Amino acid sequence: MDENQTKVVREFILAGFSQTQSIETGLFVLFLLFYVSTWVGNVLIMVTVVYDNHLNSSPMYFLLGNLSFLDLCYSTVTTPKLLADFLDNEKLIPYDQCIVQLFFLHVVGAAEMFLLTVMAYDRYVAICRPLHYTTIMSRGLCCVLVAASWMGGFVHSTVQTILTVRLPFCGPNQVDNFFCDVPPVIKLACADTFVIELLMVSNSGLISTSSFVVLVSSYATILVKIRSKEGRRKALSTCGSHLMVVTLFFGPCIFIYARPFSTFSVDKMVSVLYNVITPMLNPLIYTLRNKEVKSAMRKLWDRSGLTWKKQET
């Protein structure tokens, strides 16, 4: 049987969260607030890093600004469609759009994993080799590492997408999640997917697990190399926000991708955590625990207030 005969599914139905319209409306308001908060927080960090000379010249904050951009992209891949589906009973997504969503989800997701690893290396150099920090973490190297993160995400997602689009879809078309991702989509294929599942788990699962191990190991190395209690306290203060972000992002990703593609009842909630909640919380985690960012934001606010008053007069 050729591909045109087997690949008859032209659209998928996203499962969503509830069949009750009143609940869907309440969830729409809640997730809209999450999405607006994600945009406000991450755009504020990006603008602050760009316009504050001190932050803009620091490798750590340059990387933080790029992380905020990735968080915006990551949330935007899934949340607008989710919001629209809360107001639509059918929750349909065409096959092509589903594949596009899956592709960009993995591009940005993998790029964020690699960037978080780069940020851990940045903290290692800053704490363990402070005299050589500015020389090692030059702006040129930071740009190369950011570009490499994006390229790594692109290569990873291309592999995932090619493996997915080669499968025939001819039967059930309900995706058991609120967005198109590899695990729920591949379950709908009209073919034996055991080998492909192993390849995909070894791809996504290996990237998420190995990146997490590298990150935790780098922070452990930092603490081991610092002898004084005061130094360790400062290191924990500096790296604490990074560890919180890493745990919130990698924990759900490892749970979803580093196991065979079987479905658990908590999968949707876990997906909400790393698709919606984490991009919203990252700006709060970094600003609430970082005096330099808070100070720069106050200066930016004061500067914008003065500019507004001059325009009025």
GROMACS .gro file of C-alpha atoms in nm:
model
  313
    1MET     CA    1   0.000   0.000   0.000
    2ASP     CA    2   0.154   0.334  -0.102
    3GLU     CA    3   0.187   0.646   0.109
    4ASN     CA    4  -0.109   0.825  -0.050
    5GLN     CA    5  -0.337   0.539   0.047
    6THR     CA    6  -0.218   0.502   0.403
    7LYS     CA    7  -0.171   0.864   0.498
    8VAL     CA    8  -0.538   0.962   0.503
    9VAL     CA    9  -0.539   1.170   0.822
   10ARG     CA   10  -0.541   1.537   0.721
   11GLU     CA   11  -0.611   1.687   1.062
   12PHE     CA   12  -0.579   1.599   1.426
   13ILE     CA   13  -0.806   1.666   1.723
   14LEU     CA   14  -0.632   1.802   2.031
   15ALA     CA   15  -0.769   1.652   2.351
   16GLY     CA   16  -0.764   1.971   2.557
   17PHE     CA   17  -0.845   1.976   2.929
   18SER     CA   18  -1.221   1.961   2.963
   19GLN     CA   19  -1.544   1.918   2.769
   20THR     CA   20  -1.731   2.166   2.991
   21GLN     CA   21  -1.751   2.513   2.837
   22SER     CA   22  -1.759   2.700   3.169
   23ILE     CA   23  -1.437   2.528   3.280
   24GLU     CA   24  -1.278   2.598   2.941
   25THR     CA   25  -1.368   2.968   2.973
   26GLY     CA   26  -1.212   2.985   3.318
   27LEU     CA   27  -0.899   2.813   3.190
   28PHE     CA   28  -0.886   3.058   2.900
   29VAL     CA   29  -0.870   3.353   3.142
   30LEU     CA   30  -0.610   3.179   3.360
   31PHE     CA   31  -0.380   3.082   3.073
   32LEU     CA   32  -0.421   3.422   2.911
   33LEU     CA   33  -0.290   3.576   3.232
   34PHE     CA   34   0.001   3.328   3.226
   35TYR     CA   35   0.083   3.417   2.866
   36VAL     CA   36   0.063   3.794   2.919
   37SER     CA   37   0.283   3.758   3.227
   38THR     CA   38   0.533   3.557   3.022
   39TRP     CA   39   0.552   3.831   2.761
   40VAL     CA   40   0.575   4.116   3.011
   41GLY     CA   41   0.842   3.950   3.225
   42ASN     CA   42   1.065   3.827   2.945
   43VAL     CA   43   1.037   4.142   2.733
   44LEU     CA   44   1.122   4.347   3.042
   45ILE     CA   45   1.438   4.142   3.098
   46MET     CA   46   1.541   4.173   2.732
   47VAL     CA   47   1.484   4.549   2.726
   48THR     CA   48   1.669   4.593   3.056
   49VAL     CA   49   1.971   4.394   2.933
   50VAL     CA   50   1.980   4.587   2.604
   51TYR     CA   51   1.952   4.936   2.755
   52ASP     CA   52   2.164   4.894   3.068
   53ASN     CA   53   2.531   4.932   2.974
   54HIS     CA   54   2.658   4.723   3.266
   55LEU     CA   55   2.423   4.431   3.201
   56ASN     CA   56   2.473   4.448   2.828
   57SER     CA   57   2.849   4.411   2.865
   58SER     CA   58   2.821   4.113   3.102
   59PRO     CA   59   2.829   3.763   2.946
   60MET     CA   60   2.589   3.629   3.210
   61TYR     CA   61   2.320   3.887   3.133
   62PHE     CA   62   2.375   3.860   2.759
   63LEU     CA   63   2.294   3.490   2.794
   64LEU     CA   64   2.001   3.571   3.023
   65GLY     CA   65   1.855   3.801   2.758
   66ASN     CA   66   1.881   3.519   2.504
   67LEU     CA   67   1.714   3.281   2.749
   68SER     CA   68   1.423   3.524   2.783
   69PHE     CA   69   1.389   3.534   2.404
   70LEU     CA   70   1.384   3.153   2.391
   71ASP     CA   71   1.121   3.143   2.667
   72LEU     CA   72   0.901   3.378   2.464
   73CYS     CA   73   0.941   3.163   2.154
   74TYR     CA   74   0.881   2.841   2.346
   75SER     CA   75   0.560   2.965   2.503
   76THR     CA   76   0.437   3.116   2.176
   77VAL     CA   77   0.471   2.786   1.990
   78THR     CA   78   0.188   2.630   2.194
   79THR     CA   79  -0.001   2.883   2.407
   80PRO     CA   80  -0.184   3.089   2.137
   81LYS     CA   81  -0.329   2.771   1.986
   82LEU     CA   82  -0.424   2.652   2.335
   83LEU     CA   83  -0.605   2.980   2.406
   84ALA     CA   84  -0.795   2.959   2.078
   85ASP     CA   85  -0.895   2.599   2.151
   86PHE     CA   86  -1.043   2.696   2.488
   87LEU     CA   87  -1.303   2.892   2.288
   88ASP     CA   88  -1.347   2.626   2.019
   89ASN     CA   89  -1.530   2.300   2.085
   90GLU     CA   90  -1.369   2.111   1.796
   91LYS     CA   91  -0.999   2.182   1.873
   92LEU     CA   92  -0.881   2.080   1.526
   93ILE     CA   93  -0.529   2.127   1.392
   94PRO     CA   94  -0.436   2.043   1.029
   95TYR     CA   95  -0.168   1.780   0.979
   96ASP     CA   96   0.079   2.031   0.831
   97GLN     CA   97   0.031   2.278   1.115
   98CYS     CA   98   0.074   1.997   1.367
   99ILE     CA   99   0.410   1.903   1.215
  100VAL     CA  100   0.520   2.268   1.207
  101GLN     CA  101   0.428   2.310   1.573
  102LEU     CA  102   0.615   1.992   1.663
  103PHE     CA  103   0.921   2.108   1.469
  104PHE     CA  104   0.948   2.452   1.629
  105LEU     CA  105   0.867   2.313   1.974
  106HIS     CA  106   1.176   2.092   1.956
  107VAL     CA  107   1.395   2.357   1.792
  108VAL     CA  108   1.335   2.604   2.074
  109GLY     CA  109   1.318   2.343   2.350
  110ALA     CA  110   1.651   2.183   2.261
  111ALA     CA  111   1.810   2.524   2.204
  112GLU     CA  112   1.705   2.622   2.557
  113MET     CA  113   1.858   2.304   2.699
  114PHE     CA  114   2.189   2.381   2.529
  115LEU     CA  115   2.175   2.747   2.635
  116LEU     CA  116   2.117   2.653   2.999
  117THR     CA  117   2.426   2.433   2.974
  118VAL     CA  118   2.620   2.730   2.835
  119MET     CA  119   2.496   2.944   3.125
  120ALA     CA  120   2.622   2.681   3.371
  121TYR     CA  121   2.965   2.694   3.203
  122ASP     CA  122   2.955   3.073   3.230
  123ARG     CA  123   2.895   3.049   3.607
  124TYR     CA  124   3.174   2.792   3.640
  125VAL     CA  125   3.424   3.023   3.471
  126ALA     CA  126   3.302   3.328   3.666
  127ILE     CA  127   3.337   3.158   4.006
  128CYS     CA  128   3.630   2.922   3.954
  129ARG     CA  129   3.841   3.137   3.720
  130PRO     CA  130   3.738   3.495   3.798
  131LEU     CA  131   4.063   3.657   3.682
  132HIS     CA  132   4.023   3.509   3.335
  133TYR     CA  133   3.644   3.541   3.314
  134THR     CA  134   3.618   3.836   3.074
  135THR     CA  135   3.892   3.691   2.854
  136ILE     CA  136   3.738   3.345   2.828
  137MET     CA  137   3.373   3.452   2.806
  138SER     CA  138   3.424   3.717   2.540
  139ARG     CA  139   3.127   3.856   2.348
  140GLY     CA  140   3.244   3.669   2.040
  141LEU     CA  141   3.247   3.335   2.221
  142CYS     CA  142   2.906   3.407   2.375
  143CYS     CA  143   2.760   3.475   2.029
  144VAL     CA  144   2.913   3.154   1.896
  145LEU     CA  145   2.771   2.953   2.188
  146VAL     CA  146   2.424   3.103   2.143
  147ALA     CA  147   2.434   3.030   1.770
  148ALA     CA  148   2.553   2.676   1.843
  149SER     CA  149   2.258   2.630   2.081
  150TRP     CA  150   2.016   2.727   1.805
  151MET     CA  151   2.193   2.505   1.555
  152GLY     CA  152   2.185   2.212   1.796
  153GLY     CA  153   1.813   2.264   1.844
  154PHE     CA  154   1.760   2.278   1.468
  155VAL     CA  155   1.950   1.953   1.405
  156HIS     CA  156   1.772   1.775   1.691
  157SER     CA  157   1.428   1.887   1.575
  158THR     CA  158   1.498   1.801   1.212
  159VAL     CA  159   1.574   1.443   1.312
  160GLN     CA  160   1.257   1.420   1.522
  161THR     CA  161   1.041   1.570   1.249
  162ILE     CA  162   1.177   1.352   0.969
  163LEU     CA  163   1.114   1.038   1.173
  164THR     CA  164   0.758   1.155   1.242
  165VAL     CA  165   0.654   1.261   0.890
  166ARG     CA  166   0.771   0.930   0.744
  167LEU     CA  167   0.504   0.748   0.945
  168PRO     CA  168   0.161   0.670   0.796
  169PHE     CA  169  -0.145   0.808   0.979
  170CYS     CA  170  -0.465   0.634   0.877
  171GLY     CA  171  -0.665   0.563   1.192
  172PRO     CA  172  -0.739   0.751   1.517
  173ASN     CA  173  -0.657   1.121   1.501
  174GLN     CA  174  -0.705   1.246   1.859
  175VAL     CA  175  -0.380   1.374   2.008
  176ASP     CA  176  -0.385   1.312   2.382
  177ASN     CA  177  -0.247   1.655   2.471
  178PHE     CA  178  -0.316   2.025   2.410
  179PHE     CA  179  -0.040   2.057   2.147
  180CYS     CA  180   0.139   1.840   1.893
  181ASP     CA  181   0.443   1.665   2.034
  182VAL     CA  182   0.630   1.353   1.931
  183PRO     CA  183   0.505   1.108   2.201
  184PRO     CA  184   0.127   1.160   2.156
  185VAL     CA  185   0.146   1.201   1.776
  186ILE     CA  186   0.357   0.892   1.711
  187LYS     CA  187   0.104   0.680   1.902
  188LEU     CA  188  -0.147   0.747   1.622
  189ALA     CA  189   0.069   0.602   1.344
  190CYS     CA  190  -0.059   0.302   1.150
  191ALA     CA  191   0.271   0.117   1.175
  192ASP     CA  192   0.501  -0.053   1.420
  193THR     CA  193   0.684   0.237   1.585
  194PHE     CA  194   0.899   0.046   1.833
  195VAL     CA  195   1.231   0.116   1.658
  196ILE     CA  196   1.141   0.478   1.588
  197GLU     CA  197   1.036   0.526   1.950
  198LEU     CA  198   1.375   0.396   2.063
  199LEU     CA  199   1.550   0.634   1.823
  200MET     CA  200   1.344   0.930   1.941
  201VAL     CA  201   1.384   0.847   2.310
  202SER     CA  202   1.759   0.812   2.259
  203ASN     CA  203   1.754   1.152   2.089
  204SER     CA  204   1.531   1.366   2.312
  205GLY     CA  205   1.584   1.160   2.626
  206LEU     CA  206   1.961   1.157   2.586
  207ILE     CA  207   1.980   1.531   2.524
  208SER     CA  208   1.762   1.623   2.823
  209THR     CA  209   1.918   1.374   3.064
  210SER     CA  210   2.280   1.435   2.964
  211SER     CA  211   2.234   1.813   2.970
  212PHE     CA  212   2.082   1.790   3.317
  213VAL     CA  213   2.368   1.572   3.443
  214VAL     CA  214   2.625   1.814   3.299
  215LEU     CA  215   2.448   2.108   3.461
  216VAL     CA  216   2.423   1.951   3.805
  217SER     CA  217   2.784   1.828   3.783
  218SER     CA  218   2.909   2.175   3.695
  219TYR     CA  219   2.734   2.331   3.995
  220ALA     CA  220   2.864   2.053   4.221
  221THR     CA  221   3.216   2.116   4.090
  222ILE     CA  222   3.180   2.485   4.169
  223LEU     CA  223   3.085   2.410   4.531
  224VAL     CA  224   3.366   2.156   4.573
  225LYS     CA  225   3.632   2.395   4.442
  226ILE     CA  226   3.529   2.676   4.675
  227ARG     CA  227   3.684   2.627   5.020
  228SER     CA  228   3.550   2.915   5.227
  229LYS     CA  229   3.201   2.920   5.374
  230GLU     CA  230   3.150   3.278   5.256
  231GLY     CA  231   3.252   3.182   4.904
  232ARG     CA  232   3.012   2.888   4.902
  233ARG     CA  233   2.733   3.110   5.030
  234LYS     CA  234   2.791   3.355   4.747
  235ALA     CA  235   2.814   3.072   4.495
  236LEU     CA  236   2.486   2.924   4.616
  237SER     CA  237   2.325   3.267   4.594
  238THR     CA  238   2.453   3.316   4.240
  239CYS     CA  239   2.375   2.965   4.115
  240GLY     CA  240   2.053   2.917   4.311
  241SER     CA  241   1.836   3.085   4.049
  242HIS     CA  242   2.002   2.881   3.774
  243LEU     CA  243   1.936   2.558   3.965
  244MET     CA  244   1.570   2.647   4.011
  245VAL     CA  245   1.528   2.713   3.638
  246VAL     CA  246   1.715   2.395   3.548
  247THR     CA  247   1.500   2.181   3.780
  248LEU     CA  248   1.172   2.333   3.658
  249PHE     CA  249   1.265   2.286   3.293
  250PHE     CA  250   1.459   1.959   3.284
  251GLY     CA  251   1.253   1.764   3.537
  252PRO     CA  252   0.935   1.757   3.323
  253CYS     CA  253   1.134   1.713   3.000
  254ILE     CA  254   1.312   1.405   3.135
  255PHE     CA  255   0.980   1.267   3.260
  256ILE     CA  256   0.820   1.307   2.916
  257TYR     CA  257   1.103   1.219   2.678
  258ALA     CA  258   1.335   0.980   2.863
  259ARG     CA  259   1.085   0.695   2.880
  260PRO     CA  260   0.892   0.484   2.627
  261PHE     CA  261   0.597   0.662   2.475
  262SER     CA  262   0.332   0.536   2.713
  263THR     CA  263   0.068   0.775   2.843
  264PHE     CA  264   0.019   0.874   3.205
  265SER     CA  265  -0.269   1.077   3.342
  266VAL     CA  266  -0.032   1.349   3.463
  267ASP     CA  267   0.129   1.407   3.122
  268LYS     CA  268  -0.088   1.710   3.043
  269MET     CA  269  -0.009   1.874   3.376
  270VAL     CA  270   0.361   1.807   3.330
  271SER     CA  271   0.339   1.957   2.980
  272VAL     CA  272   0.175   2.269   3.122
  273LEU     CA  273   0.462   2.302   3.367
  274TYR     CA  274   0.742   2.321   3.110
  275ASN     CA  275   0.542   2.480   2.824
  276VAL     CA  276   0.350   2.749   3.010
  277ILE     CA  277   0.458   2.786   3.373
  278THR     CA  278   0.838   2.771   3.343
  279PRO     CA  279   0.867   3.046   3.075
  280MET     CA  280   0.653   3.266   3.301
  281LEU     CA  281   0.850   3.191   3.619
  282ASN     CA  282   1.200   3.236   3.474
  283PRO     CA  283   1.187   3.619   3.477
  284LEU     CA  284   1.054   3.616   3.834
  285ILE     CA  285   1.324   3.375   3.952
  286TYR     CA  286   1.606   3.576   3.798
  287THR     CA  287   1.480   3.921   3.903
  288LEU     CA  288   1.368   3.840   4.256
  289ARG     CA  289   1.704   3.679   4.340
  290ASN     CA  290   1.925   3.924   4.149
  291LYS     CA  291   1.998   4.270   4.287
  292GLU     CA  292   2.171   4.390   3.970
  293VAL     CA  293   1.871   4.313   3.750
  294LYS     CA  294   1.629   4.474   3.996
  295SER     CA  295   1.849   4.783   4.019
  296ALA     CA  296   1.878   4.808   3.640
  297MET     CA  297   1.499   4.774   3.605
  298ARG     CA  298   1.446   5.057   3.855
  299LYS     CA  299   1.688   5.278   3.663
  300LEU     CA  300   1.511   5.197   3.337
  301TRP     CA  301   1.175   5.275   3.498
  302ASP     CA  302   1.304   5.606   3.637
  303ARG     CA  303   1.458   5.696   3.302
  304SER     CA  304   1.135   5.620   3.115
  305GLY     CA  305   0.939   5.824   3.374
  306LEU     CA  306   1.165   6.124   3.326
  307THR     CA  307   1.136   6.095   2.949
  308TRP     CA  308   0.757   6.084   2.975
  309LYS     CA  309   0.750   6.395   3.198
  310LYS     CA  310   0.975   6.587   2.954
  311GLN     CA  311   0.742   6.499   2.669
  312GLU     CA  312   0.445   6.626   2.870
  313THR     CA  313   0.613   6.958   2.940
   0.00000   0.00000   0.00000
